[in-house]
Short mmCIF file of C-alpha atoms and ligand atoms in Angstrom, two decimals:
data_model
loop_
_atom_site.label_atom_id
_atom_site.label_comp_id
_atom_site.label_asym_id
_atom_site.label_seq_id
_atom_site.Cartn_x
_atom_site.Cartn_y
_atom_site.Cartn_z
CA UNK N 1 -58.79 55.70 -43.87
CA UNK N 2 -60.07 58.63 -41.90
CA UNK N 3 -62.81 59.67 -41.51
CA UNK N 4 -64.44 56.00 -41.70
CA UNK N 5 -61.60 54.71 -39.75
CA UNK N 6 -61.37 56.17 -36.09
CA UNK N 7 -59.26 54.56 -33.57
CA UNK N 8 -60.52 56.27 -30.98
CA UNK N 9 -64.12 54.79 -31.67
CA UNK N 10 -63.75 51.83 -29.63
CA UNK N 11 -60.93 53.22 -26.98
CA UNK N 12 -63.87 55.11 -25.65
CA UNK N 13 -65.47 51.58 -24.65
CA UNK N 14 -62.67 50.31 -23.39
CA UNK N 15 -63.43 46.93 -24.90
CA UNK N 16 -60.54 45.14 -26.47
CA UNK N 17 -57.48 44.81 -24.14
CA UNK N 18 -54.87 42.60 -26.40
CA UNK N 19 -52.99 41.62 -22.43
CA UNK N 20 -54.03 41.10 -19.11
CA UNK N 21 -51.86 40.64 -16.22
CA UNK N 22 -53.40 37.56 -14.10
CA UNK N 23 -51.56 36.48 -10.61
CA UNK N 24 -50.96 33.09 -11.53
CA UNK N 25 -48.22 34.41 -13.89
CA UNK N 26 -46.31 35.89 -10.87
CA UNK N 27 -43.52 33.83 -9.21
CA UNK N 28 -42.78 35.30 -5.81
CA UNK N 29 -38.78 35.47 -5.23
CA UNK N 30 -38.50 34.57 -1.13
CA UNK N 31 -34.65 35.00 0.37
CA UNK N 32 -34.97 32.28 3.39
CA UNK N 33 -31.65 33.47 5.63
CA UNK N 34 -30.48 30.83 8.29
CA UNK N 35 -29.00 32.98 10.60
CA UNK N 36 -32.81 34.16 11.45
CA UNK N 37 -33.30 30.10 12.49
CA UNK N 38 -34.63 29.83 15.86
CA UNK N 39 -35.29 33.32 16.03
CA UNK N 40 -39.01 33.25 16.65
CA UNK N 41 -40.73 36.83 15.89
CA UNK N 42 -37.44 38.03 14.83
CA UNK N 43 -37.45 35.40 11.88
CA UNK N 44 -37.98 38.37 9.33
CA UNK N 45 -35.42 41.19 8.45
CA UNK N 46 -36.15 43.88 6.04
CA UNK N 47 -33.84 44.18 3.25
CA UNK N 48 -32.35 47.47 3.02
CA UNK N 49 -32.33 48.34 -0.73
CA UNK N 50 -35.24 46.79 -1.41
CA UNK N 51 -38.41 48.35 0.43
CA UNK N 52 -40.59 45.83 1.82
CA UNK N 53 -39.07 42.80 1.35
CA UNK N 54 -37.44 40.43 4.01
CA UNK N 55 -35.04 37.93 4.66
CA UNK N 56 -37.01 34.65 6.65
CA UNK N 57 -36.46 32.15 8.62
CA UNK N 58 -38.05 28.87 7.56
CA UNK N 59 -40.91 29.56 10.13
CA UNK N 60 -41.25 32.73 9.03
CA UNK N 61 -41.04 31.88 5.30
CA UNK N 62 -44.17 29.29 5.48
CA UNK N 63 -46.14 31.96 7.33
CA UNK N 64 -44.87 34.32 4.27
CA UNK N 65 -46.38 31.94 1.67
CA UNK N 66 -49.84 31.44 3.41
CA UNK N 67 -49.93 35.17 3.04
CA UNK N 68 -49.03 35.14 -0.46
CA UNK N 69 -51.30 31.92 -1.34
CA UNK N 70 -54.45 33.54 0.44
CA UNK N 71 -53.85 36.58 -2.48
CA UNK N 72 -53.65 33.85 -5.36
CA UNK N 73 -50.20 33.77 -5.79
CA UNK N 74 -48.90 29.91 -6.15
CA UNK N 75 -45.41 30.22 -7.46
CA UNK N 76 -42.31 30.80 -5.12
CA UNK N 77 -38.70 31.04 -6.23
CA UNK N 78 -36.55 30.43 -3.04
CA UNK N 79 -32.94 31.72 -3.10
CA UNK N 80 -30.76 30.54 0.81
CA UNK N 81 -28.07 32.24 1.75
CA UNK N 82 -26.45 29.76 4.20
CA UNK N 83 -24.60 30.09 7.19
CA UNK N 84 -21.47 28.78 6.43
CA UNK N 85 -20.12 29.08 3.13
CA UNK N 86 -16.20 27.59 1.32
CA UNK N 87 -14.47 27.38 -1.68
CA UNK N 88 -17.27 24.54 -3.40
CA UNK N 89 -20.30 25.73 -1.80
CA UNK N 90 -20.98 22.85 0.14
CA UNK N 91 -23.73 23.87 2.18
CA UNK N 92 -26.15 24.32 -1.54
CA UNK N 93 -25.89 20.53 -1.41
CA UNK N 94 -26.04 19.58 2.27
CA UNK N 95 -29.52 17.86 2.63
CA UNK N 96 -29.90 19.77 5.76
CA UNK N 97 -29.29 23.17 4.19
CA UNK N 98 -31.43 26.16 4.61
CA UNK N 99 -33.07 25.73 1.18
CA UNK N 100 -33.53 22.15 1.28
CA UNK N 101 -35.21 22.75 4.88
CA UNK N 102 -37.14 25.80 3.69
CA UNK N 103 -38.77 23.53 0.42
CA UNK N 104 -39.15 20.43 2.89
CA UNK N 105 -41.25 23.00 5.25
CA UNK N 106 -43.31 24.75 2.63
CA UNK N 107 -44.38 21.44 0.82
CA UNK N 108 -45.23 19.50 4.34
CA UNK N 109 -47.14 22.44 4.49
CA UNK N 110 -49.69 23.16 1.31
CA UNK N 111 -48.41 20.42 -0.97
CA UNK N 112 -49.09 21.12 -4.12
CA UNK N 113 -50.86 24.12 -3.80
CA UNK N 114 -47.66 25.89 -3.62
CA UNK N 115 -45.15 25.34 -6.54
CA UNK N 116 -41.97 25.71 -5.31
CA UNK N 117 -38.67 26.66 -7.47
CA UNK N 118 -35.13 26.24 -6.15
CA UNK N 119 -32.33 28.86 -7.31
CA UNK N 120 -29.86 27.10 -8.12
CA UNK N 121 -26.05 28.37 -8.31
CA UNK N 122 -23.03 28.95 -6.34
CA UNK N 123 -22.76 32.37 -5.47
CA UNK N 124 -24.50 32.48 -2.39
CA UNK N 125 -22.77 29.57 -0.83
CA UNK N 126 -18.90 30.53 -1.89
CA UNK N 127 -16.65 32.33 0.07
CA UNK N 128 -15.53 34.15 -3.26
CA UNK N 129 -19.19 34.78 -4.43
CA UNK N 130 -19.54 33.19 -8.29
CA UNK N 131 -21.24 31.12 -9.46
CA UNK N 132 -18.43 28.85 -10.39
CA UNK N 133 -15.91 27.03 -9.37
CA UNK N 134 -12.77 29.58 -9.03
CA UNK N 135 -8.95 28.43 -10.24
CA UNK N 136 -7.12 29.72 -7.02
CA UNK N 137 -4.28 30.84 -8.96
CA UNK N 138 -5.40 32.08 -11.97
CA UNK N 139 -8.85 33.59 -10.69
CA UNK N 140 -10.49 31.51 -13.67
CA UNK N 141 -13.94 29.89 -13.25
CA UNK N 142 -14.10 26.53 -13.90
CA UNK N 143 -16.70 25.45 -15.98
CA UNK N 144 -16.20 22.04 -16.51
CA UNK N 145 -16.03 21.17 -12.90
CA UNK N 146 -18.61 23.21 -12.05
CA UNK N 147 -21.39 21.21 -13.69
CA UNK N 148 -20.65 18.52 -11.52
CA UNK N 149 -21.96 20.15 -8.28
CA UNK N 150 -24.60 21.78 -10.08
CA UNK N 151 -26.13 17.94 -10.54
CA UNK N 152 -25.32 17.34 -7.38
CA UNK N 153 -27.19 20.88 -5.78
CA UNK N 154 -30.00 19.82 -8.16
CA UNK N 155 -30.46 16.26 -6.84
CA UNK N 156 -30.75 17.71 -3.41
CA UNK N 157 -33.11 20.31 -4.49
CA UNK N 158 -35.56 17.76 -5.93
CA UNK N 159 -34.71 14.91 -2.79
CA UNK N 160 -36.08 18.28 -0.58
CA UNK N 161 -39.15 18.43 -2.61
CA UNK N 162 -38.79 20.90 -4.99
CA UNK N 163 -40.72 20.98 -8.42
CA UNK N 164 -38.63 23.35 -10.30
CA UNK N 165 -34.93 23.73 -9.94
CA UNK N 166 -33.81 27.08 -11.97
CA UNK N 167 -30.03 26.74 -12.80
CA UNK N 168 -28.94 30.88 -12.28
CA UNK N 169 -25.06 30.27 -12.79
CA UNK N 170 -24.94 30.45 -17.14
CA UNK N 171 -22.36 27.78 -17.20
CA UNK N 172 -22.39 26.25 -20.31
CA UNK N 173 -23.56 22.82 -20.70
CA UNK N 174 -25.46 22.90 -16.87
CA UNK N 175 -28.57 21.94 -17.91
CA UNK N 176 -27.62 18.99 -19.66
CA UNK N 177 -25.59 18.31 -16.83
CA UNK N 178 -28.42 18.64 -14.77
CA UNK N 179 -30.78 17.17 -16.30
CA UNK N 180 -28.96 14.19 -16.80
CA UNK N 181 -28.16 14.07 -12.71
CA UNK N 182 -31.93 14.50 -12.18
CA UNK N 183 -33.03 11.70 -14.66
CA UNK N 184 -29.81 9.67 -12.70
CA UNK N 185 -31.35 9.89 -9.55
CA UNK N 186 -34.77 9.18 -10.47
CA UNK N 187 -36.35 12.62 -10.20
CA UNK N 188 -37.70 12.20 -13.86
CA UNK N 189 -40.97 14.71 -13.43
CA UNK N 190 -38.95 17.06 -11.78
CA UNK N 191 -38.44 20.47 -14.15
CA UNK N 192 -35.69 22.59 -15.02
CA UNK N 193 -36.38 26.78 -15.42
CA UNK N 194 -33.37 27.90 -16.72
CA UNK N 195 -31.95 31.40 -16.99
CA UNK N 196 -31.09 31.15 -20.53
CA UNK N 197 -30.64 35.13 -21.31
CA UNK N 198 -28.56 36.31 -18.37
CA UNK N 199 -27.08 39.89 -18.75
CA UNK N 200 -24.46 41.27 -16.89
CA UNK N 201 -26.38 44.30 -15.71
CA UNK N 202 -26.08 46.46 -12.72
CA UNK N 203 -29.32 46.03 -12.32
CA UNK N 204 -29.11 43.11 -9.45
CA UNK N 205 -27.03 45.27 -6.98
CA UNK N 206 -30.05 45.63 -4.22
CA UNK N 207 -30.05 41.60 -4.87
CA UNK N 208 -26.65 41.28 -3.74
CA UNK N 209 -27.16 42.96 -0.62
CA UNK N 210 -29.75 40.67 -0.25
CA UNK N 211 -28.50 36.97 -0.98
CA UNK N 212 -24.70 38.27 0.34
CA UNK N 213 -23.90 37.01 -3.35
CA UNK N 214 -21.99 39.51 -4.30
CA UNK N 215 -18.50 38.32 -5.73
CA UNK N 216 -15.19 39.67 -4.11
CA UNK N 217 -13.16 39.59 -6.94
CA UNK N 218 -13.76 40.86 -10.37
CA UNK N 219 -17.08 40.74 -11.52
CA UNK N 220 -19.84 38.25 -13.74
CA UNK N 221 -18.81 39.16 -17.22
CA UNK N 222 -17.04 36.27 -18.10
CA UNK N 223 -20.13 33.95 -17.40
CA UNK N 224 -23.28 36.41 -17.72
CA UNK N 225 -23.86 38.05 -21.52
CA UNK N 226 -23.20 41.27 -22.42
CA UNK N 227 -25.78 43.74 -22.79
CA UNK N 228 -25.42 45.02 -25.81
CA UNK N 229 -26.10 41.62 -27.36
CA UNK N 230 -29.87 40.36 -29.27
CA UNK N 231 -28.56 37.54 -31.29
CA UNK N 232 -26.27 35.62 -28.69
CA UNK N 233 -29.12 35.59 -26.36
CA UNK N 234 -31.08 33.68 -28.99
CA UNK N 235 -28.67 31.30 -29.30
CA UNK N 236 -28.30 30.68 -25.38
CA UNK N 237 -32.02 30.32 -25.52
CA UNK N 238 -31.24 27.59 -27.73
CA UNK N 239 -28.72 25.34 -26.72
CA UNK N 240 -30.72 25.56 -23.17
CA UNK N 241 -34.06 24.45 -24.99
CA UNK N 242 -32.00 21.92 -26.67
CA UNK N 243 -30.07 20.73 -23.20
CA UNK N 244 -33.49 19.80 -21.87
CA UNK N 245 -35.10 23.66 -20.01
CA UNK N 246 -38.72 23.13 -20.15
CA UNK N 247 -39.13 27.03 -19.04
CA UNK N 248 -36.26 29.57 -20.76
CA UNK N 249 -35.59 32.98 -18.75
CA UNK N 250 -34.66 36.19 -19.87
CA UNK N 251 -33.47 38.70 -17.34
CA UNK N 252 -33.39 41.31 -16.37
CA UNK N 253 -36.88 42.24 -17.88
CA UNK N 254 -37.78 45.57 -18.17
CA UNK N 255 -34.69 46.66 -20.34
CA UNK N 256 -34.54 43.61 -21.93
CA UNK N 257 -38.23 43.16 -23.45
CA UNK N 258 -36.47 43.54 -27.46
CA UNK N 259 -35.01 40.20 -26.09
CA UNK N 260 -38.00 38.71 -24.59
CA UNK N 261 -40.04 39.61 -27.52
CA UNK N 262 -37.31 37.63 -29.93
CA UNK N 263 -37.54 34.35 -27.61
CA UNK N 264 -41.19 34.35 -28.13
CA UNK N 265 -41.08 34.48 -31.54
CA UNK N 266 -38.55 32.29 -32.38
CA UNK N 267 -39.37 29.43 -29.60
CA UNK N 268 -42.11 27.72 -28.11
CA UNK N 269 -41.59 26.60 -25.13
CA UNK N 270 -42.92 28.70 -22.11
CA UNK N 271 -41.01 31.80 -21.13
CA UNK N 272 -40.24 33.58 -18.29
CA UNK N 273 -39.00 36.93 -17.61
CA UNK N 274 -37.41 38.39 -14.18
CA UNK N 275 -38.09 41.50 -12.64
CA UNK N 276 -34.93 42.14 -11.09
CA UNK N 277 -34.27 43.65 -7.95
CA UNK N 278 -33.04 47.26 -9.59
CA UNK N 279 -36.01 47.38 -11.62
CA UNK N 280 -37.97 46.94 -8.15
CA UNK N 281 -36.18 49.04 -6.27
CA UNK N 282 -35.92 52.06 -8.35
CA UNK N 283 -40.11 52.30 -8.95
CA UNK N 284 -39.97 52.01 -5.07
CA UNK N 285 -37.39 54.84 -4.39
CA UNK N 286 -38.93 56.86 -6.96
CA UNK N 287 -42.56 56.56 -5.94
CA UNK N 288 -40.94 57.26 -2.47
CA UNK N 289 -39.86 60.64 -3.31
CA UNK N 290 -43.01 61.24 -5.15
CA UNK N 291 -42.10 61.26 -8.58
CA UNK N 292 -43.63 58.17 -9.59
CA UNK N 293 -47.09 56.48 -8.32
CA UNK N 294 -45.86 52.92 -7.62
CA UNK N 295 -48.88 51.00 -8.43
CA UNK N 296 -49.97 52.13 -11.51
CA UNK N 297 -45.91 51.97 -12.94
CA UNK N 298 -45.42 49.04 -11.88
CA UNK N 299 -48.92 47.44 -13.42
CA UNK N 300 -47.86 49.43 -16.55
CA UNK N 301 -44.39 47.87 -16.18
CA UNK N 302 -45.35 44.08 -15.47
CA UNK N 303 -48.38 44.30 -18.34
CA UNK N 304 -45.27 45.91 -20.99
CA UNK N 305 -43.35 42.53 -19.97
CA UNK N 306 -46.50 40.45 -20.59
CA UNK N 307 -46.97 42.06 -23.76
CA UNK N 308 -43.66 41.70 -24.92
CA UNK N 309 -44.54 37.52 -24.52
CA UNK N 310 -43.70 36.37 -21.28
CA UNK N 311 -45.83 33.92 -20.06
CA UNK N 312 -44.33 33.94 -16.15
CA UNK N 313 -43.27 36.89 -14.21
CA UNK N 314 -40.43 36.58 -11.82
CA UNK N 315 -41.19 40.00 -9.28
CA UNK N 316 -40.93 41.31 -6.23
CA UNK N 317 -44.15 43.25 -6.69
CA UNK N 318 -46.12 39.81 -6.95
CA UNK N 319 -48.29 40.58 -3.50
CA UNK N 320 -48.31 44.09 -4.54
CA UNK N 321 -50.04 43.36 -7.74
CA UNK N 322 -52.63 40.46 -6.40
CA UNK N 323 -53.66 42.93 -4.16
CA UNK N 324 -54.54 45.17 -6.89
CA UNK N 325 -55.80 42.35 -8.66
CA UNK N 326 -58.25 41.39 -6.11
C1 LIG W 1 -27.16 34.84 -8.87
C2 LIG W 1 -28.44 35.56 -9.04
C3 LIG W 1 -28.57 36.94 -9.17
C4 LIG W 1 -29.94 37.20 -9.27
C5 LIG W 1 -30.60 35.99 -9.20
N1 LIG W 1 -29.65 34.98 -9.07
C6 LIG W 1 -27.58 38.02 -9.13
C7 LIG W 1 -26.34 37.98 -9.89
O1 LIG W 1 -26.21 37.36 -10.94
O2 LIG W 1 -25.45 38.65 -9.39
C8 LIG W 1 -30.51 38.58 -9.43
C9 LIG W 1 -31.89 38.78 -9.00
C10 LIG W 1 -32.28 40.19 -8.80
O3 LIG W 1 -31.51 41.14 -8.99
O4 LIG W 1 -33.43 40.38 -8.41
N2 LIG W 1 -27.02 33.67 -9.58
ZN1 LIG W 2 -24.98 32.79 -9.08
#
């Protein structure tokens, strides 16, 4: 008790810190885009709501990892958004895809000095934009049948090179489904990061200006949770742990870190949280105006995600924050 307690004794010192942010806990998100294929110096095109951040070719996307592995980061979540898309999303599993070509490039390249994770889901690739199959009359998404390509997107994923494949689409049952395909085709060692938690949050609208992955009818809620809901999260956390995930994901992050907090408590296995697009976008728009100073939110923000127990950070701000590291 006061007085022979004082907190503020050792604050003064600055001593004990109970988190530290470190950049091999960031996992750079990269959009590879293959319309920019072929397009030389033009192989990188900003993303309007999301200040500096790009859409690359695969040149351009290898030239974008150097950067990021000179500044210690050595995680890279790669999301394609493909030329042609249809009803299936063909072109997630077409061997020659933009993904499958962008992974093939950037492991040629540093090997395993760069850890690369595929996306994996539908949305990008469909005309109608989920991240299931759709019923054509009854607008339903097929879950079921689904799972099937998933496996199949997966094998090609890990045939490309990838180490991680990260299943985005909360289907249930995909990463036993996927799993299973990988173990099928022999790619045994390769891992599965899935997005357990998924809300349905407006939060990933600068994200679907980015991947063109927005869906044009209806919306994600019958697939992605709701937000007012702790204990159903768990539960997805479970049955995904259970399915086979070595890496569980809760996202978004920042509104989310009652949820993250709960996963880490509850489960062991490593855990991963994703900085979404909105949460990037409005620290840049705000620091923009001048009502925020970027940097030290977003430290403050990325440490308050650390603290709450995630062990990987999925963000946007990964180059930002190794620079500040450094
Ligand atoms: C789609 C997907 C989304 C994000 C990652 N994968 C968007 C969505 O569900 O609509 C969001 C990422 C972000 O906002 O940064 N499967
Ligand atoms: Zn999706």
């Amino acid at each position: 008790m006061f007085p022979s307690v004082r907190m503020r004794r050792l604050r003064r010192l600055n001593l004990v810190r109970e988190t530290r942010l470190s950049v091999e806990d960031l996992i750079l998100p990269l959009f590879v885009d293959e319309t920019l294929e072929g397009k030389g110096e033009q192989g990188r095109k900003s993303i309007g709501a999301m200040p500096s951040q790009f859409r690359f070719s695969t040149d351009a996307v290898v030239e974008e990892v150097a950067s990021a592995l000179e500044l210690g980061i050595k995680s890279f979540l790669l999301f394609g958004i493909p030329r042609r898309k249809d009803a299936v999303g063909s072109e997630a599993f077409n061997p020659k895809g933009i993904v499958q070509r962008a992974v093939e490039r950037i492991k040629g390249e540093f090997g395993g000095d760069a850890i690369v994770i595929t996306d994996l889901c539908l949305c990008e690739y469909t005309t109608h934009g989920h991240c299931g199959l759709v019923d054509e009359e009854t607008g339903e998404i097929l879950n079921d049948e689904t799972l099937e390509i998933l496996g199949k997107i997966a094998v090609s994923q890990a045939e490309s090179g990838a180490d991680i494949v990260a299943p985005s689409g909360m289907m249930d049952g995909m990463v036993a489904a996927i799993r299973k395909a990988l173990d099928d085709a022999g790619f045994k060692n390769t891992a599965i990061m899935s997005y357990a938690a998924k809300f349905h949050s407006s939060l990933y609208a600068p994200f679907r200006e980015a991947a063109e992955s927005a869906p044009k009818m209806g919306d994600r809620s019958t697939y992605q949770m709701h937000f007012a809901n702790a204990r159903e999260a768990l539960r997805e956390v479970e049955l995904d742990i259970k399915e086979g995930a070595d890496i569980v994901m809760v996202k978004p992050a920042l509104f989310y870190l009652d949820i993250i907090a709960k996963v880490r408590e509850r489960f062991d296995v490593p855990l991963a949280a994703y900085n979404v697009s909105g949460e990037y976008s409005m620290i840049c728009a705000a620091s923009e105006r001048g009502f925020l100073e970027k940097e030290k939110v977003m430290i403050e923000a990325l440490t308050a995600i650390k603290r709450a127990g995630a062990d990987l950070i999925i963000t946007y701000f990964a180059k930002d924050v190794a620079k500040i590291l450094k």
